[in-house]
Amino acid sequence: LPLLLPVLLWQDARPVPGRFELLAADVGQGNAVLVRTATHTLLYDAGPRYSRVSDAGARVLVPLLRALGERVDVLMLSHRDSDHTGGAFAVLAQQPQARLTGSIAGDPTLQALGPAAPCLAGQRWQWDGVDFELLHPLPDTMGKGPQGQRSNALSCVLRVVDAHGAAALLAGDIEAAQEQALVARGAALQADVLLVPHHGSKTSSSAPFLDAVQPRTALVQAAYRSRFGHPAPEVLQRLRERGIAVVESPRCGAATWASAQPDRVGCERQDRMRYWQHPVP
């Protein structure tokens, strides 16, 4: 299980204009990544629900945001699955000003979160000299055919690029078919750090996709001894064959990355090991 309150490696100072930082929270089997620029904050996914009375929002993200003194501008829920949306209610209760966006249409429970703007390829904006662009899903795939009905296939794929060209790619739970489509249409995929699609599932991280992204580092957010077998051995092999550094949340804990130092990832469990923690093999 993730820690009740992640102790942070992050400096109090925010990134300078033109730079950004990521924090991949230690939420277990799910995604939750904080993106900070000089004056703005985006939360990509809200982690899983652990039980009827416990979720990553209340246990991890709300304490994290409070400890950092963060004011979230945008909460982006990549798709409807509960390991990405489980903490959303708690986060929005603490951050009512956050604008909600994502691929969550059609889920009655999530509609109770309030109005949500759909994420669609081609949407882009800039904060403090840092560019944000959505690469997926395409508008014409929404609600059409089998792909349009599958939550994973509609995941918001977000690319963030700083003023000096350092980039991050957050890929939700897209699978090989969506990866192939992105590569085929020549989407700008190159990134220094990749949030590995679908927690490292064997259905994702295809060779052509990895060759197009060319990341230095691959972040895998998955549970310790994941019951789904994440990350899959074949995915790890493809990453390592390409010389991509793999950072897994069970070993790393909360992971931090700064576009100003694109070849370095900070790991909470490794840099600030607590006496009650045991090494993950």
PDB file of C-alpha atoms in Angstrom:
ATOM      1  CA  LEU A   1       0.000   0.000   0.000  1.00  0.00           C
ATOM      2  CA  PRO A   2       1.173   3.557  -0.600  1.00  0.00           C
ATOM      3  CA  LEU A   3       2.214   5.700   2.316  1.00  0.00           C
ATOM      4  CA  LEU A   4      -0.473   7.689   4.097  1.00  0.00           C
ATOM      5  CA  LEU A   5       1.476  10.905   3.498  1.00  0.00           C
ATOM      6  CA  PRO A   6       4.235  10.958   0.878  1.00  0.00           C
ATOM      7  CA  VAL A   7       7.276  12.829   2.146  1.00  0.00           C
ATOM      8  CA  LEU A   8       8.484  14.988  -0.681  1.00  0.00           C
ATOM      9  CA  LEU A   9      11.783  15.480  -2.376  1.00  0.00           C
ATOM     10  CA  TRP A  10      10.484  18.617  -4.069  1.00  0.00           C
ATOM     11  CA  GLN A  11      12.049  21.941  -3.290  1.00  0.00           C
ATOM     12  CA  ASP A  12       9.703  24.644  -2.012  1.00  0.00           C
ATOM     13  CA  ALA A  13      10.736  26.895  -4.913  1.00  0.00           C
ATOM     14  CA  ARG A  14       8.661  26.468  -8.051  1.00  0.00           C
ATOM     15  CA  PRO A  15      10.219  25.988 -11.495  1.00  0.00           C
ATOM     16  CA  VAL A  16      11.475  29.108 -13.212  1.00  0.00           C
ATOM     17  CA  PRO A  17       9.453  30.383 -16.194  1.00  0.00           C
ATOM     18  CA  GLY A  18       9.992  28.135 -19.202  1.00  0.00           C
ATOM     19  CA  ARG A  19      10.546  25.020 -17.064  1.00  0.00           C
ATOM     20  CA  PHE A  20       8.238  22.462 -15.429  1.00  0.00           C
ATOM     21  CA  GLU A  21       8.356  19.621 -12.929  1.00  0.00           C
ATOM     22  CA  LEU A  22       6.539  16.306 -12.471  1.00  0.00           C
ATOM     23  CA  LEU A  23       5.731  14.399  -9.326  1.00  0.00           C
ATOM     24  CA  ALA A  24       4.416  10.855  -9.828  1.00  0.00           C
ATOM     25  CA  ALA A  25       2.702  10.170  -6.509  1.00  0.00           C
ATOM     26  CA  ASP A  26       2.983   6.831  -4.723  1.00  0.00           C
ATOM     27  CA  VAL A  27      -0.653   5.735  -5.088  1.00  0.00           C
ATOM     28  CA  GLY A  28      -0.277   2.001  -5.731  1.00  0.00           C
ATOM     29  CA  GLN A  29      -2.102   0.493  -8.718  1.00  0.00           C
ATOM     30  CA  GLY A  30      -3.125   3.664 -10.506  1.00  0.00           C
ATOM     31  CA  ASN A  31      -1.944   6.943 -11.973  1.00  0.00           C
ATOM     32  CA  ALA A  32      -1.599  10.378 -10.384  1.00  0.00           C
ATOM     33  CA  VAL A  33       0.988  12.855 -11.689  1.00  0.00           C
ATOM     34  CA  LEU A  34       1.344  16.463 -10.599  1.00  0.00           C
ATOM     35  CA  VAL A  35       2.684  18.881 -13.241  1.00  0.00           C
ATOM     36  CA  ARG A  36       3.924  22.268 -11.997  1.00  0.00           C
ATOM     37  CA  THR A  37       5.072  25.340 -13.901  1.00  0.00           C
ATOM     38  CA  ALA A  38       6.143  28.662 -12.399  1.00  0.00           C
ATOM     39  CA  THR A  39       2.589  29.686 -11.456  1.00  0.00           C
ATOM     40  CA  HIS A  40       0.277  26.835 -12.510  1.00  0.00           C
ATOM     41  CA  THR A  41      -0.508  23.257 -11.515  1.00  0.00           C
ATOM     42  CA  LEU A  42      -2.182  20.364 -13.351  1.00  0.00           C
ATOM     43  CA  LEU A  43      -3.057  17.014 -11.782  1.00  0.00           C
ATOM     44  CA  TYR A  44      -3.154  14.187 -14.318  1.00  0.00           C
ATOM     45  CA  ASP A  45      -5.405  11.463 -12.860  1.00  0.00           C
ATOM     46  CA  ALA A  46      -6.401  11.001  -9.244  1.00  0.00           C
ATOM     47  CA  GLY A  47      -5.255   7.500  -8.352  1.00  0.00           C
ATOM     48  CA  PRO A  48      -7.316   4.450  -7.354  1.00  0.00           C
ATOM     49  CA  ARG A  49     -10.077   3.697  -4.920  1.00  0.00           C
ATOM     50  CA  TYR A  50      -8.746   1.236  -2.322  1.00  0.00           C
ATOM     51  CA  SER A  51     -12.070   0.295  -0.691  1.00  0.00           C
ATOM     52  CA  ARG A  52     -15.531   1.700  -0.041  1.00  0.00           C
ATOM     53  CA  VAL A  53     -14.101   4.053   2.554  1.00  0.00           C
ATOM     54  CA  SER A  54     -10.577   4.710   1.271  1.00  0.00           C
ATOM     55  CA  ASP A  55      -9.072   6.203  -1.876  1.00  0.00           C
ATOM     56  CA  ALA A  56      -5.881   7.807  -3.137  1.00  0.00           C
ATOM     57  CA  GLY A  57      -7.432  11.250  -3.039  1.00  0.00           C
ATOM     58  CA  ALA A  58      -8.056  11.289   0.700  1.00  0.00           C
ATOM     59  CA  ARG A  59      -5.042   9.192   1.703  1.00  0.00           C
ATOM     60  CA  VAL A  60      -2.330  10.513  -0.607  1.00  0.00           C
ATOM     61  CA  LEU A  61      -3.237  13.404  -2.888  1.00  0.00           C
ATOM     62  CA  VAL A  62      -5.075  15.731  -0.510  1.00  0.00           C
ATOM     63  CA  PRO A  63      -2.258  15.509   2.092  1.00  0.00           C
ATOM     64  CA  LEU A  64       0.277  15.959  -0.713  1.00  0.00           C
ATOM     65  CA  LEU A  65      -1.415  19.051  -2.116  1.00  0.00           C
ATOM     66  CA  ARG A  66      -1.872  20.491   1.357  1.00  0.00           C
ATOM     67  CA  ALA A  67       1.778  19.897   2.262  1.00  0.00           C
ATOM     68  CA  LEU A  68       2.908  21.644  -0.925  1.00  0.00           C
ATOM     69  CA  GLY A  69       0.406  24.466  -0.593  1.00  0.00           C
ATOM     70  CA  GLU A  70      -0.771  23.715  -4.126  1.00  0.00           C
ATOM     71  CA  ARG A  71      -3.700  25.312  -5.908  1.00  0.00           C
ATOM     72  CA  VAL A  72      -4.680  22.994  -8.767  1.00  0.00           C
ATOM     73  CA  ASP A  73      -5.752  24.766 -11.955  1.00  0.00           C
ATOM     74  CA  VAL A  74      -6.757  21.662 -13.943  1.00  0.00           C
ATOM     75  CA  LEU A  75      -7.685  18.119 -12.927  1.00  0.00           C
ATOM     76  CA  MET A  76      -7.378  15.930 -16.015  1.00  0.00           C
ATOM     77  CA  LEU A  77      -8.885  12.444 -15.693  1.00  0.00           C
ATOM     78  CA  SER A  78      -7.410  10.450 -18.549  1.00  0.00           C
ATOM     79  CA  HIS A  79     -10.347   8.021 -18.737  1.00  0.00           C
ATOM     80  CA  ARG A  80     -13.125   6.447 -16.682  1.00  0.00           C
ATOM     81  CA  ASP A  81     -11.325   3.549 -14.961  1.00  0.00           C
ATOM     82  CA  SER A  82     -11.421   3.704 -11.167  1.00  0.00           C
ATOM     83  CA  ASP A  83      -7.636   3.372 -10.796  1.00  0.00           C
ATOM     84  CA  HIS A  84      -7.401   6.784 -12.468  1.00  0.00           C
ATOM     85  CA  THR A  85     -10.499   8.483 -11.035  1.00  0.00           C
ATOM     86  CA  GLY A  86     -10.811   6.940  -7.560  1.00  0.00           C
ATOM     87  CA  GLY A  87      -9.498   9.983  -5.709  1.00  0.00           C
ATOM     88  CA  ALA A  88     -11.216  12.639  -7.810  1.00  0.00           C
ATOM     89  CA  PHE A  89     -14.059  13.438  -5.417  1.00  0.00           C
ATOM     90  CA  ALA A  90     -11.669  14.028  -2.508  1.00  0.00           C
ATOM     91  CA  VAL A  91      -9.342  16.152  -4.644  1.00  0.00           C
ATOM     92  CA  LEU A  92     -12.148  18.357  -5.957  1.00  0.00           C
ATOM     93  CA  ALA A  93     -13.594  18.748  -2.460  1.00  0.00           C
ATOM     94  CA  GLN A  94     -10.253  20.249  -1.413  1.00  0.00           C
ATOM     95  CA  GLN A  95      -9.636  22.023  -4.742  1.00  0.00           C
ATOM     96  CA  PRO A  96     -13.091  23.248  -5.845  1.00  0.00           C
ATOM     97  CA  GLN A  97     -11.567  25.836  -8.187  1.00  0.00           C
ATOM     98  CA  ALA A  98      -9.885  23.156 -10.335  1.00  0.00           C
ATOM     99  CA  ARG A  99     -11.229  22.927 -13.871  1.00  0.00           C
ATOM    100  CA  LEU A 100     -12.215  19.351 -14.695  1.00  0.00           C
ATOM    101  CA  THR A 101     -11.359  17.814 -18.046  1.00  0.00           C
ATOM    102  CA  GLY A 102     -10.927  14.295 -19.386  1.00  0.00           C
ATOM    103  CA  SER A 103     -12.464  11.275 -21.104  1.00  0.00           C
ATOM    104  CA  ILE A 104     -15.137  10.497 -18.521  1.00  0.00           C
ATOM    105  CA  ALA A 105     -18.363  10.985 -20.472  1.00  0.00           C
ATOM    106  CA  GLY A 106     -20.916   8.216 -20.073  1.00  0.00           C
ATOM    107  CA  ASP A 107     -20.110   7.304 -16.472  1.00  0.00           C
ATOM    108  CA  PRO A 108     -23.047   8.282 -14.221  1.00  0.00           C
ATOM    109  CA  THR A 109     -20.936   8.214 -11.058  1.00  0.00           C
ATOM    110  CA  LEU A 110     -18.285  10.496 -12.502  1.00  0.00           C
ATOM    111  CA  GLN A 111     -20.898  12.913 -13.826  1.00  0.00           C
ATOM    112  CA  ALA A 112     -21.505  13.823 -10.183  1.00  0.00           C
ATOM    113  CA  LEU A 113     -18.060  15.446 -10.179  1.00  0.00           C
ATOM    114  CA  GLY A 114     -19.555  18.297 -12.179  1.00  0.00           C
ATOM    115  CA  PRO A 115     -19.132  19.604 -15.728  1.00  0.00           C
ATOM    116  CA  ALA A 116     -16.091  18.151 -17.469  1.00  0.00           C
ATOM    117  CA  ALA A 117     -14.636  19.412 -20.733  1.00  0.00           C
ATOM    118  CA  PRO A 118     -13.632  16.544 -23.041  1.00  0.00           C
ATOM    119  CA  CYS A 119      -9.949  16.174 -23.847  1.00  0.00           C
ATOM    120  CA  LEU A 120      -9.433  16.056 -27.605  1.00  0.00           C
ATOM    121  CA  ALA A 121      -6.382  15.907 -29.845  1.00  0.00           C
ATOM    122  CA  GLY A 122      -5.375  19.358 -30.994  1.00  0.00           C
ATOM    123  CA  GLN A 123      -6.201  21.154 -27.762  1.00  0.00           C
ATOM    124  CA  ARG A 124      -3.226  23.148 -26.586  1.00  0.00           C
ATOM    125  CA  TRP A 125      -2.312  25.919 -24.193  1.00  0.00           C
ATOM    126  CA  GLN A 126       0.735  27.546 -22.644  1.00  0.00           C
ATOM    127  CA  TRP A 127       1.560  28.244 -19.008  1.00  0.00           C
ATOM    128  CA  ASP A 128       4.640  30.263 -18.077  1.00  0.00           C
ATOM    129  CA  GLY A 129       6.409  29.485 -21.352  1.00  0.00           C
ATOM    130  CA  VAL A 130       5.617  25.746 -21.142  1.00  0.00           C
ATOM    131  CA  ASP A 131       3.503  24.156 -23.899  1.00  0.00           C
ATOM    132  CA  PHE A 132       0.738  21.629 -23.194  1.00  0.00           C
ATOM    133  CA  GLU A 133      -0.788  19.648 -26.068  1.00  0.00           C
ATOM    134  CA  LEU A 134      -3.300  16.819 -26.209  1.00  0.00           C
ATOM    135  CA  LEU A 135      -2.469  14.186 -28.826  1.00  0.00           C
ATOM    136  CA  HIS A 136      -5.355  11.750 -28.254  1.00  0.00           C
ATOM    137  CA  PRO A 137      -8.241  10.973 -28.581  1.00  0.00           C
ATOM    138  CA  LEU A 138      -9.246  12.303 -31.974  1.00  0.00           C
ATOM    139  CA  PRO A 139     -12.700  13.916 -32.046  1.00  0.00           C
ATOM    140  CA  ASP A 140     -14.007  11.444 -34.634  1.00  0.00           C
ATOM    141  CA  THR A 141     -13.245   8.423 -32.398  1.00  0.00           C
ATOM    142  CA  MET A 142     -15.513   9.547 -29.582  1.00  0.00           C
ATOM    143  CA  GLY A 143     -18.434   7.157 -29.247  1.00  0.00           C
ATOM    144  CA  LYS A 144     -17.933   5.495 -32.631  1.00  0.00           C
ATOM    145  CA  GLY A 145     -17.580   1.741 -32.961  1.00  0.00           C
ATOM    146  CA  PRO A 146     -15.904  -0.669 -30.550  1.00  0.00           C
ATOM    147  CA  GLN A 147     -12.921   1.625 -29.954  1.00  0.00           C
ATOM    148  CA  GLY A 148     -15.244   4.471 -29.046  1.00  0.00           C
ATOM    149  CA  GLN A 149     -16.832   2.349 -26.331  1.00  0.00           C
ATOM    150  CA  ARG A 150     -13.585   1.283 -24.649  1.00  0.00           C
ATOM    151  CA  SER A 151     -12.378   3.476 -21.839  1.00  0.00           C
ATOM    152  CA  ASN A 152      -8.660   2.729 -22.302  1.00  0.00           C
ATOM    153  CA  ALA A 153      -8.789   3.594 -25.994  1.00  0.00           C
ATOM    154  CA  LEU A 154     -10.065   7.091 -25.198  1.00  0.00           C
ATOM    155  CA  SER A 155      -7.317   7.975 -22.726  1.00  0.00           C
ATOM    156  CA  CYS A 156      -6.104  11.566 -22.812  1.00  0.00           C
ATOM    157  CA  VAL A 157      -2.510  11.611 -24.058  1.00  0.00           C
ATOM    158  CA  LEU A 158      -0.810  14.799 -22.881  1.00  0.00           C
ATOM    159  CA  ARG A 159       2.586  16.080 -24.016  1.00  0.00           C
ATOM    160  CA  VAL A 160       4.289  18.851 -22.051  1.00  0.00           C
ATOM    161  CA  VAL A 161       7.298  20.686 -23.530  1.00  0.00           C
ATOM    162  CA  ASP A 162       9.409  23.350 -21.866  1.00  0.00           C
ATOM    163  CA  ALA A 163      10.941  26.394 -23.542  1.00  0.00           C
ATOM    164  CA  HIS A 164      14.211  24.509 -24.085  1.00  0.00           C
ATOM    165  CA  GLY A 165      12.668  21.394 -25.685  1.00  0.00           C
ATOM    166  CA  ALA A 166      12.632  19.029 -22.688  1.00  0.00           C
ATOM    167  CA  ALA A 167       9.394  17.040 -22.785  1.00  0.00           C
ATOM    168  CA  ALA A 168       7.170  14.618 -20.886  1.00  0.00           C
ATOM    169  CA  LEU A 169       4.493  12.317 -22.318  1.00  0.00           C
ATOM    170  CA  LEU A 170       1.594  11.153 -20.136  1.00  0.00           C
ATOM    171  CA  ALA A 171      -0.193   8.339 -21.941  1.00  0.00           C
ATOM    172  CA  GLY A 172      -2.985   7.049 -19.683  1.00  0.00           C
ATOM    173  CA  ASP A 173      -4.028   3.502 -20.561  1.00  0.00           C
ATOM    174  CA  ILE A 174      -3.706   3.601 -24.344  1.00  0.00           C
ATOM    175  CA  GLU A 175      -2.923   0.254 -25.915  1.00  0.00           C
ATOM    176  CA  ALA A 176      -1.066  -0.905 -29.005  1.00  0.00           C
ATOM    177  CA  ALA A 177      -3.815   0.115 -31.450  1.00  0.00           C
ATOM    178  CA  GLN A 178      -3.839   3.702 -30.212  1.00  0.00           C
ATOM    179  CA  GLU A 179      -0.038   3.784 -30.092  1.00  0.00           C
ATOM    180  CA  GLN A 180       0.052   2.609 -33.703  1.00  0.00           C
ATOM    181  CA  ALA A 181      -2.435   5.298 -34.733  1.00  0.00           C
ATOM    182  CA  LEU A 182      -0.371   8.020 -33.053  1.00  0.00           C
ATOM    183  CA  VAL A 183       2.794   6.849 -34.795  1.00  0.00           C
ATOM    184  CA  ALA A 184       1.032   6.483 -38.160  1.00  0.00           C
ATOM    185  CA  ARG A 185      -0.252  10.051 -38.185  1.00  0.00           C
ATOM    186  CA  GLY A 186       3.114  11.461 -37.196  1.00  0.00           C
ATOM    187  CA  ALA A 187       2.101  12.844 -33.820  1.00  0.00           C
ATOM    188  CA  ALA A 188       4.865  14.676 -31.959  1.00  0.00           C
ATOM    189  CA  LEU A 189       5.668  11.936 -29.449  1.00  0.00           C
ATOM    190  CA  GLN A 190       9.326  12.488 -28.549  1.00  0.00           C
ATOM    191  CA  ALA A 191       9.796  12.928 -24.818  1.00  0.00           C
ATOM    192  CA  ASP A 192      12.557  12.725 -22.237  1.00  0.00           C
ATOM    193  CA  VAL A 193      10.275  11.021 -19.729  1.00  0.00           C
ATOM    194  CA  LEU A 194       7.339   8.715 -20.495  1.00  0.00           C
ATOM    195  CA  LEU A 195       4.561   7.736 -18.127  1.00  0.00           C
ATOM    196  CA  VAL A 196       4.377   4.151 -19.370  1.00  0.00           C
ATOM    197  CA  PRO A 197       0.942   3.384 -20.851  1.00  0.00           C
ATOM    198  CA  HIS A 198      -1.409   1.140 -18.882  1.00  0.00           C
ATOM    199  CA  HIS A 199       1.021   0.685 -15.969  1.00  0.00           C
ATOM    200  CA  GLY A 200       3.339  -1.443 -18.103  1.00  0.00           C
ATOM    201  CA  SER A 201       0.679  -3.868 -19.354  1.00  0.00           C
ATOM    202  CA  LYS A 202       1.706  -6.258 -22.121  1.00  0.00           C
ATOM    203  CA  THR A 203      -1.048  -4.666 -24.249  1.00  0.00           C
ATOM    204  CA  SER A 204       0.922  -1.413 -24.500  1.00  0.00           C
ATOM    205  CA  SER A 205       4.420   0.052 -24.957  1.00  0.00           C
ATOM    206  CA  SER A 206       4.826  -1.440 -28.426  1.00  0.00           C
ATOM    207  CA  ALA A 207       8.241  -1.261 -30.077  1.00  0.00           C
ATOM    208  CA  PRO A 208       7.257   1.327 -32.748  1.00  0.00           C
ATOM    209  CA  PHE A 209       5.740   3.553 -30.079  1.00  0.00           C
ATOM    210  CA  LEU A 210       8.839   3.431 -27.888  1.00  0.00           C
ATOM    211  CA  ASP A 211      11.010   4.123 -30.936  1.00  0.00           C
ATOM    212  CA  ALA A 212       8.919   7.214 -31.695  1.00  0.00           C
ATOM    213  CA  VAL A 213       8.960   8.536 -28.126  1.00  0.00           C
ATOM    214  CA  GLN A 214      12.659   7.777 -27.494  1.00  0.00           C
ATOM    215  CA  PRO A 215      12.452   8.484 -23.753  1.00  0.00           C
ATOM    216  CA  ARG A 216      15.446   8.592 -21.466  1.00  0.00           C
ATOM    217  CA  THR A 217      13.264   7.474 -18.550  1.00  0.00           C
ATOM    218  CA  ALA A 218      10.096   5.391 -18.278  1.00  0.00           C
ATOM    219  CA  LEU A 219       7.934   5.889 -15.178  1.00  0.00           C
ATOM    220  CA  VAL A 220       5.786   2.891 -14.207  1.00  0.00           C
ATOM    221  CA  GLN A 221       3.006   3.568 -11.699  1.00  0.00           C
ATOM    222  CA  ALA A 222       1.825   0.168 -10.460  1.00  0.00           C
ATOM    223  CA  ALA A 223       1.233  -1.668  -7.201  1.00  0.00           C
ATOM    224  CA  TYR A 224       3.820  -3.678  -5.304  1.00  0.00           C
ATOM    225  CA  ARG A 225       3.381  -7.260  -6.542  1.00  0.00           C
ATOM    226  CA  SER A 226       0.637  -6.069  -8.872  1.00  0.00           C
ATOM    227  CA  ARG A 227      -2.089  -8.678  -9.278  1.00  0.00           C
ATOM    228  CA  PHE A 228      -2.161  -7.745 -12.957  1.00  0.00           C
ATOM    229  CA  GLY A 229       1.522  -8.546 -13.400  1.00  0.00           C
ATOM    230  CA  HIS A 230       2.448  -4.918 -14.090  1.00  0.00           C
ATOM    231  CA  PRO A 231       4.926  -4.105 -15.444  1.00  0.00           C
ATOM    232  CA  ALA A 232       4.958  -7.071 -17.827  1.00  0.00           C
ATOM    233  CA  PRO A 233       8.351  -8.744 -18.381  1.00  0.00           C
ATOM    234  CA  GLU A 234       8.148  -8.228 -22.145  1.00  0.00           C
ATOM    235  CA  VAL A 235       7.564  -4.496 -21.659  1.00  0.00           C
ATOM    236  CA  LEU A 236      10.550  -4.229 -19.332  1.00  0.00           C
ATOM    237  CA  GLN A 237      12.627  -6.079 -21.903  1.00  0.00           C
ATOM    238  CA  ARG A 238      11.632  -3.678 -24.703  1.00  0.00           C
ATOM    239  CA  LEU A 239      12.483  -0.707 -22.506  1.00  0.00           C
ATOM    240  CA  ARG A 240      15.860  -2.066 -21.443  1.00  0.00           C
ATOM    241  CA  GLU A 241      16.800  -3.137 -24.975  1.00  0.00           C
ATOM    242  CA  ARG A 242      16.531   0.540 -25.899  1.00  0.00           C
ATOM    243  CA  GLY A 243      18.611   1.731 -22.971  1.00  0.00           C
ATOM    244  CA  ILE A 244      15.622   3.401 -21.316  1.00  0.00           C
ATOM    245  CA  ALA A 245      15.938   3.791 -17.548  1.00  0.00           C
ATOM    246  CA  VAL A 246      12.941   2.206 -15.788  1.00  0.00           C
ATOM    247  CA  VAL A 247      11.586   3.778 -12.602  1.00  0.00           C
ATOM    248  CA  GLU A 248       8.895   1.700 -10.858  1.00  0.00           C
ATOM    249  CA  SER A 249       6.803   3.203  -8.068  1.00  0.00           C
ATOM    250  CA  PRO A 250       7.058   0.198  -5.682  1.00  0.00           C
ATOM    251  CA  ARG A 251      10.834   0.653  -5.623  1.00  0.00           C
ATOM    252  CA  CYS A 252      10.946   4.422  -6.040  1.00  0.00           C
ATOM    253  CA  GLY A 253       7.966   5.674  -4.068  1.00  0.00           C
ATOM    254  CA  ALA A 254       7.077   9.217  -5.083  1.00  0.00           C
ATOM    255  CA  ALA A 255       9.156  10.061  -8.171  1.00  0.00           C
ATOM    256  CA  THR A 256      10.175  13.588  -9.131  1.00  0.00           C
ATOM    257  CA  TRP A 257      11.493  14.847 -12.459  1.00  0.00           C
ATOM    258  CA  ALA A 258      12.432  18.363 -13.554  1.00  0.00           C
ATOM    259  CA  SER A 259      12.742  19.510 -17.151  1.00  0.00           C
ATOM    260  CA  ALA A 260      15.823  21.499 -16.121  1.00  0.00           C
ATOM    261  CA  GLN A 261      17.555  18.171 -15.292  1.00  0.00           C
ATOM    262  CA  PRO A 262      15.986  15.761 -17.788  1.00  0.00           C
ATOM    263  CA  ASP A 263      18.404  12.908 -17.102  1.00  0.00           C
ATOM    264  CA  ARG A 264      17.664  12.677 -13.374  1.00  0.00           C
ATOM    265  CA  VAL A 265      14.728  11.199 -11.417  1.00  0.00           C
ATOM    266  CA  GLY A 266      14.434  11.591  -7.658  1.00  0.00           C
ATOM    267  CA  CYS A 267      13.068   8.588  -5.722  1.00  0.00           C
ATOM    268  CA  GLU A 268      11.606   9.085  -2.259  1.00  0.00           C
ATOM    269  CA  ARG A 269      12.152   5.510  -1.060  1.00  0.00           C
ATOM    270  CA  GLN A 270      15.760   5.503  -2.191  1.00  0.00           C
ATOM    271  CA  ASP A 271      16.734   9.016  -1.129  1.00  0.00           C
ATOM    272  CA  ARG A 272      14.836   9.115   2.174  1.00  0.00           C
ATOM    273  CA  MET A 273      14.330   5.538   3.315  1.00  0.00           C
ATOM    274  CA  ARG A 274      12.254   5.263   6.502  1.00  0.00           C
ATOM    275  CA  TYR A 275      12.946   2.682   9.197  1.00  0.00           C
ATOM    276  CA  TRP A 276       9.540   1.049   8.715  1.00  0.00           C
ATOM    277  CA  GLN A 277      10.118   0.483   4.993  1.00  0.00           C
ATOM    278  CA  HIS A 278      11.718  -2.655   3.648  1.00  0.00           C
ATOM    279  CA  PRO A 279      13.716  -2.793   0.408  1.00  0.00           C
ATOM    280  CA  VAL A 280      11.710  -3.916  -2.610  1.00  0.00           C
ATOM    281  CA  PRO A 281      13.562  -6.692  -4.469  1.00  0.00           C
TER     282      PRO A 281
END
